[in-house]
XYZ file of C-alpha atoms in Angstrom:
628
model
C 5.845 -28.542 29.134
C 5.286 -32.150 30.219
C 3.726 -35.589 29.299
C 0.513 -36.453 31.217
C -1.288 -39.532 31.813
C -4.171 -40.682 34.008
C -6.868 -43.228 34.972
C -10.574 -42.666 35.730
C -12.401 -45.650 37.202
C -16.106 -45.896 36.849
C -16.542 -49.222 38.371
C -14.468 -52.209 39.190
C -11.815 -49.910 40.595
C -8.125 -50.985 40.400
C -6.642 -51.606 43.712
C -3.989 -48.964 44.785
C -1.125 -51.310 43.846
C -2.410 -51.927 40.201
C -3.282 -48.261 39.947
C 0.268 -47.193 40.805
C 1.729 -49.737 38.650
C -0.281 -48.650 35.588
C 0.370 -44.982 36.091
C 4.083 -45.484 36.617
C 4.343 -47.444 33.418
C 2.465 -45.105 31.437
C 4.270 -42.106 32.898
C 7.798 -43.454 32.411
C 7.287 -44.649 28.816
C 7.034 -40.917 28.120
C 10.274 -39.773 30.127
C 11.744 -38.349 26.873
C 9.134 -35.623 27.114
C 9.623 -34.902 30.816
C 13.271 -35.819 32.042
C 13.369 -33.141 34.722
C 10.909 -34.690 37.317
C 7.838 -36.842 37.829
C 4.829 -37.101 40.216
C 1.578 -38.995 40.743
C -1.719 -38.399 42.526
C -4.337 -41.051 43.370
C -7.711 -40.045 45.014
C -8.561 -41.179 48.314
C -11.361 -43.366 46.863
C -8.946 -44.835 44.296
C -11.296 -43.497 41.371
C -8.899 -41.027 39.917
C -5.197 -41.253 39.223
C -2.894 -38.647 37.472
C 0.765 -38.988 36.415
C 3.063 -36.380 35.140
C 6.757 -36.249 33.551
C 8.102 -32.652 33.842
C 10.098 -30.709 31.203
C 10.696 -27.848 33.497
C 10.671 -24.389 31.490
C 8.889 -21.972 34.044
C 9.703 -21.905 37.707
C 12.423 -24.725 37.861
C 11.897 -25.014 41.644
C 10.097 -27.888 43.327
C 7.209 -25.437 43.674
C 6.413 -26.268 39.751
C 6.054 -29.980 40.545
C 3.032 -31.914 39.233
C 0.399 -33.110 39.467
C -0.525 -29.716 41.324
C -3.514 -28.775 43.555
C -5.169 -25.650 44.853
C -4.503 -24.645 48.411
C -6.977 -27.022 49.964
C -6.284 -29.925 47.565
C -9.960 -29.932 46.272
C -8.776 -29.354 42.656
C -6.002 -31.231 41.121
C -4.453 -30.807 37.696
C -1.799 -32.458 35.348
C -0.913 -30.355 32.428
C 1.235 -30.119 29.277
C 1.640 -26.862 27.604
C 2.368 -23.076 27.791
C 0.026 -20.365 28.528
C 1.698 -17.043 27.224
C -0.676 -14.594 28.886
C -0.466 -16.577 32.276
C 1.359 -13.565 33.931
C -1.612 -11.292 33.142
C -4.172 -13.845 34.278
C -2.045 -14.608 37.374
C -2.080 -10.989 38.416
C -5.737 -10.773 38.027
C -6.333 -13.810 40.235
C -3.911 -12.476 42.850
C -5.962 -9.311 43.029
C -9.054 -11.565 43.559
C -7.145 -13.072 46.685
C -6.048 -16.503 45.430
C -2.884 -17.725 47.217
C -0.298 -18.722 44.481
C 2.874 -20.733 45.707
C 4.567 -20.904 42.584
C 5.478 -18.949 39.364
C 3.974 -21.390 36.939
C 1.248 -21.212 34.426
C -0.067 -24.448 35.774
C -1.377 -22.754 38.934
C -3.133 -20.211 36.834
C -5.267 -23.075 35.446
C -6.218 -24.236 38.686
C -7.382 -20.899 40.162
C -8.658 -19.691 36.819
C -10.939 -22.812 36.763
C -11.978 -22.113 40.324
C -12.830 -18.529 39.711
C -14.357 -18.539 36.141
C -15.385 -22.085 35.389
C -14.105 -24.158 32.532
C -15.701 -22.387 29.718
C -14.618 -18.866 30.636
C -11.035 -20.198 31.444
C -10.627 -21.706 28.116
C -11.930 -18.453 26.280
C -9.228 -16.562 28.295
C -6.064 -18.779 27.565
C -3.606 -17.790 24.957
C -1.204 -20.757 24.232
C -0.912 -24.446 23.725
C -2.248 -26.915 26.226
C -3.577 -30.368 27.164
C -4.618 -30.939 30.710
C -6.877 -33.082 32.951
C -8.430 -31.357 35.980
C -10.137 -33.075 38.832
C -12.736 -31.195 40.983
C -13.771 -33.103 44.086
C -15.655 -30.136 45.638
C -19.009 -31.441 46.979
C -21.860 -30.992 44.545
C -24.866 -32.824 43.403
C -23.064 -34.952 40.989
C -19.997 -35.928 43.063
C -16.709 -35.270 41.485
C -15.990 -33.531 38.077
C -13.226 -34.402 35.633
C -12.212 -32.374 32.655
C -9.920 -33.282 29.719
C -9.280 -30.200 27.594
C -7.195 -29.450 24.497
C -6.036 -26.269 22.887
C -7.685 -24.499 20.000
C -5.486 -25.900 17.195
C -4.380 -29.095 18.408
C -0.884 -28.044 19.212
C -0.515 -30.400 22.052
C -1.808 -33.851 21.886
C -4.193 -35.668 24.069
C -5.423 -39.252 23.592
C -8.080 -41.387 25.477
C -9.465 -44.871 25.663
C -12.957 -45.546 27.296
C -14.706 -48.734 28.267
C -17.599 -49.553 30.876
C -14.927 -49.752 33.578
C -12.738 -46.827 33.070
C -11.095 -43.954 30.980
C -7.497 -43.936 30.418
C -5.669 -40.848 28.778
C -2.190 -39.776 28.031
C 0.013 -37.480 25.749
C 0.945 -40.480 23.560
C -0.703 -43.494 22.284
C 2.198 -45.514 23.379
C 1.569 -44.268 27.030
C -2.108 -45.662 27.075
C -0.911 -49.037 25.818
C 1.639 -49.217 28.561
C -1.083 -49.229 31.149
C -1.553 -52.915 30.052
C -5.415 -52.247 30.464
C -6.126 -51.680 26.949
C -6.405 -54.103 23.963
C -3.608 -53.553 21.454
C -5.694 -53.988 18.350
C -4.513 -52.666 14.997
C -6.926 -50.168 13.267
C -6.984 -51.033 9.559
C -9.017 -48.012 8.886
C -6.159 -45.921 10.128
C -3.814 -47.586 7.802
C -5.902 -46.717 4.762
C -6.169 -43.152 5.645
C -2.521 -43.028 6.260
C -1.798 -44.325 2.716
C -4.366 -41.543 1.285
C -3.269 -38.666 3.504
C 0.275 -39.537 4.753
C -0.952 -39.304 8.345
C -3.742 -40.623 10.639
C -6.649 -38.056 10.990
C -8.206 -37.169 14.130
C -10.079 -38.615 16.139
C -8.469 -42.109 14.668
C -5.257 -43.687 15.831
C -3.617 -46.881 14.864
C -5.319 -48.594 17.931
C -8.999 -49.283 17.468
C -10.440 -48.039 20.613
C -7.990 -45.138 21.394
C -9.071 -41.759 19.983
C -7.597 -38.313 19.859
C -9.469 -35.590 21.784
C -10.591 -33.049 19.074
C -8.808 -29.758 18.964
C -10.536 -26.970 20.659
C -12.679 -29.272 22.733
C -13.014 -30.634 26.142
C -14.398 -33.720 27.728
C -16.642 -33.261 30.786
C -16.913 -36.432 32.988
C -19.208 -36.457 36.111
C -19.483 -39.068 38.673
C -23.110 -39.247 38.691
C -24.326 -41.632 35.833
C -20.811 -41.618 34.420
C -21.897 -39.139 31.839
C -19.264 -38.190 29.256
C -19.672 -35.574 26.645
C -17.205 -33.793 24.418
C -17.920 -30.081 23.890
C -16.537 -28.025 21.174
C -15.533 -24.631 22.651
C -13.596 -23.256 19.537
C -13.813 -23.746 15.730
C -11.546 -21.956 13.075
C -14.292 -22.403 10.547
C -16.182 -19.672 12.350
C -13.543 -17.216 11.411
C -12.732 -18.476 7.875
C -16.447 -18.637 7.074
C -16.782 -15.075 8.154
C -13.860 -13.588 6.089
C -14.864 -10.561 4.216
C -14.855 -10.334 0.385
C -14.875 -6.656 0.384
C -11.972 -4.587 -1.211
C -9.889 -3.546 1.739
C -6.999 -1.894 -0.181
C -7.775 1.455 1.449
C -7.175 -0.081 4.718
C -3.928 -1.827 3.859
C -1.578 0.146 6.021
C -3.777 -0.196 8.931
C -4.158 -3.936 8.322
C -0.334 -4.349 8.202
C -0.063 -2.430 11.289
C -2.579 -4.561 13.026
C -0.769 -7.821 11.904
C 2.628 -6.428 13.027
C 1.134 -5.705 16.471
C -0.407 -9.111 16.826
C 2.619 -10.971 15.580
C 5.081 -9.017 17.575
C 3.153 -9.572 20.785
C 2.919 -13.234 20.064
C 6.732 -13.539 19.439
C 7.418 -11.618 22.701
C 5.026 -13.907 24.723
C 6.461 -17.168 23.150
C 10.089 -15.905 24.226
C 9.027 -15.976 27.837
C 11.086 -18.802 29.574
C 13.368 -19.645 32.571
C 15.630 -21.746 30.298
C 17.735 -21.274 27.182
C 15.533 -20.557 24.063
C 16.190 -20.251 20.429
C 14.621 -20.222 16.848
C 14.638 -22.544 14.100
C 15.999 -20.495 11.265
C 15.826 -22.052 7.795
C 16.395 -18.944 5.868
C 12.680 -18.676 4.599
C 10.344 -15.961 5.078
C 8.517 -17.530 8.104
C 11.374 -18.197 10.300
C 13.410 -15.095 9.340
C 10.382 -12.973 10.316
C 10.353 -14.634 13.750
C 14.182 -13.805 14.141
C 13.658 -10.124 13.024
C 10.595 -9.527 15.395
C 12.437 -11.500 18.351
C 15.641 -9.529 18.101
C 13.738 -6.388 18.360
C 12.065 -7.379 21.696
C 15.005 -9.110 23.224
C 17.805 -7.483 25.269
C 20.119 -10.253 24.490
C 21.295 -11.941 21.096
C 18.816 -14.621 19.847
C 20.174 -18.069 19.457
C 19.439 -19.446 15.979
C 19.628 -22.781 14.630
C 19.835 -24.064 10.953
C 20.437 -27.603 9.410
C 22.710 -27.433 6.261
C 23.448 -30.077 3.691
C 26.050 -31.163 1.467
C 23.573 -31.326 -1.429
C 23.615 -27.877 -2.793
C 20.080 -27.824 -4.148
C 18.785 -28.350 -0.578
C 21.265 -25.999 1.307
C 19.549 -22.645 2.471
C 22.647 -21.844 4.554
C 23.491 -18.382 2.778
C 19.848 -17.134 3.435
C 19.935 -18.128 7.083
C 23.432 -16.537 7.563
C 22.027 -13.194 5.788
C 19.451 -12.908 8.679
C 21.676 -14.192 11.307
C 24.410 -11.605 10.385
C 21.732 -8.574 10.157
C 20.390 -9.477 13.589
C 23.646 -10.544 15.211
C 22.245 -13.800 16.387
C 24.144 -16.512 17.983
C 23.935 -18.621 14.918
C 24.659 -22.400 14.936
C 24.678 -24.536 11.703
C 24.263 -28.193 12.002
C 25.613 -30.222 8.990
C 23.360 -33.278 8.288
C 24.856 -36.081 6.206
C 23.331 -39.006 4.499
C 24.901 -41.309 6.829
C 23.486 -39.435 9.842
C 19.997 -39.879 8.462
C 20.603 -43.558 7.878
C 21.919 -44.140 11.272
C 19.007 -42.404 12.834
C 16.244 -44.278 11.020
C 15.738 -46.906 13.813
C 15.360 -44.073 16.294
C 12.992 -42.109 14.253
C 10.894 -44.977 13.767
C 10.829 -45.849 17.341
C 9.767 -42.541 18.765
C 7.125 -42.166 16.021
C 4.008 -42.361 18.092
C 1.618 -42.560 15.039
C 2.673 -43.241 11.512
C 3.468 -40.238 9.375
C 5.616 -39.143 6.321
C 6.592 -35.945 8.024
C 8.543 -34.858 11.074
C 12.047 -35.917 10.215
C 13.275 -32.344 9.817
C 11.892 -31.482 13.265
C 13.576 -34.683 14.635
C 17.049 -33.665 13.490
C 16.968 -29.981 14.279
C 15.381 -30.836 17.626
C 18.245 -33.288 18.299
C 20.726 -30.525 17.487
C 18.940 -27.952 19.586
C 19.358 -30.443 22.627
C 22.954 -30.793 21.980
C 23.554 -27.018 21.964
C 21.886 -26.715 25.333
C 18.430 -25.400 24.193
C 15.189 -26.409 25.683
C 12.912 -24.255 24.088
C 12.695 -23.367 20.392
C 10.251 -21.187 18.164
C 9.185 -22.554 14.863
C 7.619 -20.789 11.747
C 4.799 -23.389 11.754
C 1.361 -22.049 10.972
C 2.302 -19.115 8.676
C 1.439 -20.994 5.466
C -2.091 -21.610 6.823
C -2.893 -18.150 7.937
C -1.174 -16.341 5.046
C -2.264 -18.903 2.365
C 1.288 -19.745 1.498
C 0.744 -23.254 -0.152
C 0.554 -23.231 -4.013
C -2.680 -24.976 -4.171
C -4.443 -21.943 -2.770
C -3.539 -20.305 -5.876
C -4.521 -23.323 -8.057
C -7.923 -23.097 -6.321
C -8.892 -20.221 -8.385
C -8.222 -22.196 -11.657
C -9.845 -25.295 -10.403
C -13.060 -23.159 -9.683
C -13.101 -22.111 -13.349
C -12.486 -25.559 -14.905
C -14.299 -27.847 -12.779
C -17.600 -27.106 -14.738
C -16.063 -28.443 -17.879
C -14.362 -31.486 -16.240
C -16.754 -34.288 -17.093
C -16.069 -37.775 -15.921
C -15.478 -38.800 -19.385
C -12.663 -36.140 -19.950
C -11.044 -37.319 -16.624
C -11.063 -40.886 -17.645
C -9.591 -40.025 -20.969
C -6.789 -37.951 -19.429
C -5.947 -40.841 -16.995
C -6.200 -43.389 -19.925
C -3.596 -41.185 -21.913
C -1.436 -40.850 -18.984
C -1.281 -44.610 -18.541
C -0.722 -45.231 -22.207
C 2.515 -43.117 -22.038
C 3.547 -44.747 -18.675
C 3.146 -41.475 -16.974
C 1.456 -40.525 -13.653
C 0.658 -36.965 -14.596
C -3.062 -37.243 -14.519
C -3.467 -40.112 -12.058
C -4.683 -37.926 -9.287
C -7.663 -36.894 -11.367
C -9.107 -40.133 -10.194
C -10.176 -38.306 -7.068
C -12.553 -36.346 -9.238
C -14.668 -39.328 -10.181
C -16.785 -38.015 -7.310
C -16.513 -34.168 -7.455
C -16.726 -32.485 -3.982
C -14.532 -30.178 -2.087
C -12.707 -32.903 -0.165
C -11.743 -34.724 -3.309
C -10.656 -31.471 -4.927
C -8.397 -30.961 -1.918
C -6.917 -34.491 -2.210
C -5.795 -33.638 -5.759
C -3.030 -31.578 -4.027
C -2.652 -33.337 -0.581
C -3.450 -36.920 -1.562
C -0.572 -39.429 -1.211
C -1.705 -42.533 -2.924
C -4.755 -42.541 -5.242
C -7.733 -44.856 -4.306
C -6.748 -47.235 -7.161
C -3.177 -47.514 -5.913
C -4.391 -48.168 -2.402
C -6.749 -50.842 -3.733
C -3.671 -52.491 -5.364
C -1.538 -52.159 -2.399
C -4.165 -53.850 -0.142
C -5.422 -56.274 -2.802
C -9.150 -55.182 -2.487
C -11.967 -54.216 -4.612
C -13.424 -50.777 -4.986
C -16.295 -51.763 -2.792
C -14.048 -53.301 -0.007
C -11.924 -50.224 -0.153
C -14.936 -47.781 0.492
C -15.886 -50.100 3.510
C -12.344 -49.883 4.850
C -12.467 -45.992 4.517
C -15.414 -45.975 6.969
C -16.455 -42.264 7.504
C -15.222 -39.538 5.451
C -13.204 -37.626 8.148
C -11.976 -34.633 6.064
C -15.594 -33.463 5.947
C -14.938 -30.701 3.219
C -18.425 -30.566 2.038
C -20.071 -29.746 -1.088
C -18.621 -27.519 -3.837
C -19.782 -23.895 -3.330
C -17.515 -21.783 -5.403
C -15.378 -21.001 -2.487
C -12.632 -23.553 -2.829
C -9.822 -21.256 -1.317
C -11.908 -20.935 1.967
C -12.667 -24.704 1.890
C -9.036 -25.683 1.376
C -8.020 -23.261 4.316
C -10.277 -25.018 6.740
C -8.961 -28.379 5.592
C -5.420 -27.061 6.008
C -6.225 -26.289 9.602
C -8.359 -29.231 10.448
C -6.176 -31.967 8.579
C -2.765 -31.139 7.373
C -1.952 -28.597 10.325
C -3.567 -30.558 13.107
C -3.017 -34.255 12.060
C 0.437 -34.012 10.452
C 2.505 -30.983 10.946
C 1.588 -30.209 14.692
C 1.286 -33.821 15.655
C 4.631 -34.693 14.118
C 6.341 -31.622 15.575
C 5.271 -32.241 18.890
C 6.288 -35.940 18.847
C 9.637 -35.377 17.318
C 10.743 -32.334 19.360
C 9.469 -34.010 22.690
C 11.302 -37.107 21.666
C 14.473 -34.943 22.042
C 13.094 -33.239 25.232
C 12.675 -29.888 23.415
C 9.587 -27.757 23.770
C 8.557 -26.498 20.150
C 6.482 -23.088 20.090
C 4.500 -21.760 17.284
C 3.951 -18.042 17.363
C 1.970 -17.840 14.210
C -0.718 -19.777 15.838
C -1.504 -17.206 18.336
C -5.414 -17.342 18.180
C -5.888 -13.661 18.073
C -3.505 -13.514 15.223
C -5.056 -16.423 13.295
C -8.479 -15.005 13.680
C -7.482 -11.535 12.463
C -5.622 -12.810 9.404
C -8.070 -15.613 8.438
C -10.779 -13.095 8.564
C -9.288 -11.015 5.808
C -10.304 -11.637 2.212
C -8.354 -14.075 0.304
C -7.565 -11.274 -2.412
C -5.238 -9.621 0.205
C -3.416 -12.932 0.929
C -2.916 -14.155 -2.834
C -0.692 -12.526 -5.503
C 0.137 -14.144 -8.854
C 3.822 -12.818 -8.447
C 4.403 -12.811 -4.778
C 3.941 -15.647 -2.186
C 2.369 -14.402 1.105
C 2.193 -10.676 -0.001
C 0.894 -9.621 3.447
C 3.839 -10.961 5.383
C 6.177 -9.855 2.543
C 4.963 -6.313 2.608
C 4.764 -6.417 6.703
C 8.575 -7.504 6.847
C 9.714 -5.255 4.008
C 11.632 -2.982 6.499
C 13.209 -5.815 8.522
C 14.353 -8.432 6.204
C 16.825 -8.302 3.103
C 15.220 -8.426 -0.474
C 17.030 -11.840 -1.049
C 14.675 -13.218 1.720
C 11.525 -11.255 0.643
C 11.812 -12.197 -3.086
C 12.780 -15.964 -2.556
C 10.490 -18.664 -4.071
C 8.796 -20.725 -1.513
C 11.088 -23.804 -0.650
C 9.990 -25.343 2.468
C 12.144 -26.997 5.033
C 13.001 -30.201 2.921
C 15.579 -32.795 3.126
C 17.478 -34.531 0.308
C 15.435 -37.737 1.062
C 15.080 -38.626 -2.561
C 18.866 -39.115 -2.943
C 19.208 -40.663 0.339
C 16.575 -43.264 -0.107
C 17.977 -44.070 -3.441
C 21.535 -44.388 -2.025
C 20.186 -46.568 0.595
C 17.991 -48.549 -1.862
C 19.089 -52.047 -0.392
C 17.883 -51.160 3.244
C 14.704 -49.329 2.066
C 13.773 -52.084 -0.342
C 14.037 -54.733 2.217
C 11.522 -52.987 4.437
C 9.335 -52.058 1.630
C 9.150 -55.631 0.498
C 8.734 -57.261 3.647
C 5.641 -59.551 4.142
C 2.692 -57.749 5.563
C -0.486 -56.217 4.573
C 0.622 -55.302 1.197
C 0.467 -57.087 -2.305
C 4.108 -57.744 -3.314
C 3.345 -56.831 -6.927
C 2.081 -53.501 -6.005
C 5.047 -52.744 -3.728
C 7.532 -53.615 -6.477
C 5.652 -51.615 -8.997
C 5.935 -48.487 -6.630
C 9.382 -49.071 -5.849
C 10.469 -49.451 -9.395
C 8.502 -46.312 -10.591
C 10.362 -44.385 -7.842
C 13.641 -45.708 -8.959
C 12.826 -44.545 -12.557
C 11.969 -40.951 -11.351
C 8.250 -41.413 -12.040
C 7.152 -41.241 -8.425
C 7.757 -39.052 -5.515
C 10.118 -40.084 -2.665
C 7.182 -39.774 -0.093
C 5.539 -42.798 -1.420
C 8.402 -45.078 -0.815
C 8.888 -43.407 2.644
C 5.218 -43.886 3.421
C 5.520 -47.719 2.630
C 8.613 -47.844 4.964
C 6.642 -46.318 7.696
C 3.528 -48.386 6.906
C 5.324 -51.586 6.853
C 7.119 -50.945 10.092
C 3.615 -50.111 11.747
C 2.152 -53.322 10.476
C 5.223 -55.352 11.520
C 4.551 -54.121 15.139
C 1.821 -51.391 15.757
C 3.689 -50.011 18.666
C 7.128 -50.686 20.202
C 6.929 -52.956 23.258
C 10.528 -52.134 24.274
């Protein structure tokens, strides 16, 4: 696990001194994600420069140092990630005669590319990754350079391009630190943040910096400076092909298949040469990981839980049940309100892109680091594949009532809501235009279009111009809202918020976060099953509940879904003076709209996430990126 950066010069090449200076500045701005070592490679013609900060997890020796090359130094790589089937691929490549000098997965990527080419290599990989690979072997087009990213966007990769060069890094901040990129705020990204709570790919907060799409690679060839992005994987292919037949007769076989895939994934995710643990909230997802990990580990699993003084948020008793059953080395971290308030400046500083999420990962990663862990497994991804979010069930009802939801009825409900000073029906304004994207925003939207217009002081026409392209791309209604929501959960909420934030906040604390539920073979199998098997009016995630019935106590299996949430409503309320001072600072937003939102929150008419979003947005507009 690492942080990576690089520069590709097309013309007007930097001299070696400037190239080194830029690479070092980029690399060392991300030291938090790679405190164990660093390296740099510059090609002889000064056209290519790679840099790397290393978080050593496999083969802790100098043999794992990056950037790394093949035996004759014709192929170089800088890489961030973990390939969980690397040993299998390594053995295959050794049998083919490749001379490995390390026990890392990095070298598997080099020789795998050399043997199979980029398309076949990417198909074979099981894991999370973002890498840049430079191939200088003689061919008709000169060198070849590839930037690649894993199937679901677990590991980040950003890039900037102009006529002179392409610059890439694991963080937007890293690219800015090159001092070769104009630091121009992207107002379109701000508008999307207000709508979604995060910045959707490929946008970033900087106008000309983009995120490489997940499941894609960029192919750069010297001849003609041709740059193309190729999509090698799309989860929609598997969701679209999900079967609608009644599979109840094969239910036992289905559970056995899921158990086999999930168990194998957990076992692979435990491979490490450093201390490894599991985030245990006490919910079904994390408890299942602990149960399966305990069955395939010869030593006690280390588990971590964050606990609170506020009883309504404290899941300690559930985590303890699982920890006691599997005799884990369980550690509880008490998080108090003062700890949250004290850490806010640090949280805002390490936040690479504005988001309303990630606070939980920040604190538990900080605790993991203090306890000596370096790798931690998380239950992220389970809700996406097993349809655990409540709006998957609501999609059924929405399909039935949408034909009767006329624009007149929608406007009447909104007007009645306003008359009684309520926000109960305000999100129905998304249905002024009925499509699958707006149906999704009924549940995932943060601020409504009207609220955003009020905040920015713009008309509806100006708002539409600021929104630019519709990046969610949910498409027209087709009667299959559950499948549509599932695609949008993968392509938006999971990729742009949960995974992005988890990577940022864990790596800010030098912790590698692994997500066994996002093994692509498991994802493909479960998403391909009919929604009828995954949804039940009485039980949340029935497939996973039935699968784990022999491994977990009933108190865990029968719990209502809670999610890993903090007492942020109470904490923001108690720190009102501090948060209000940020919310009302002069910036892009209309003061009257800010005060209205703050007052509605204080009067329990608005969710805390809206106020937190304005704190984040105001800090970003104050300074797009920290220059410290």
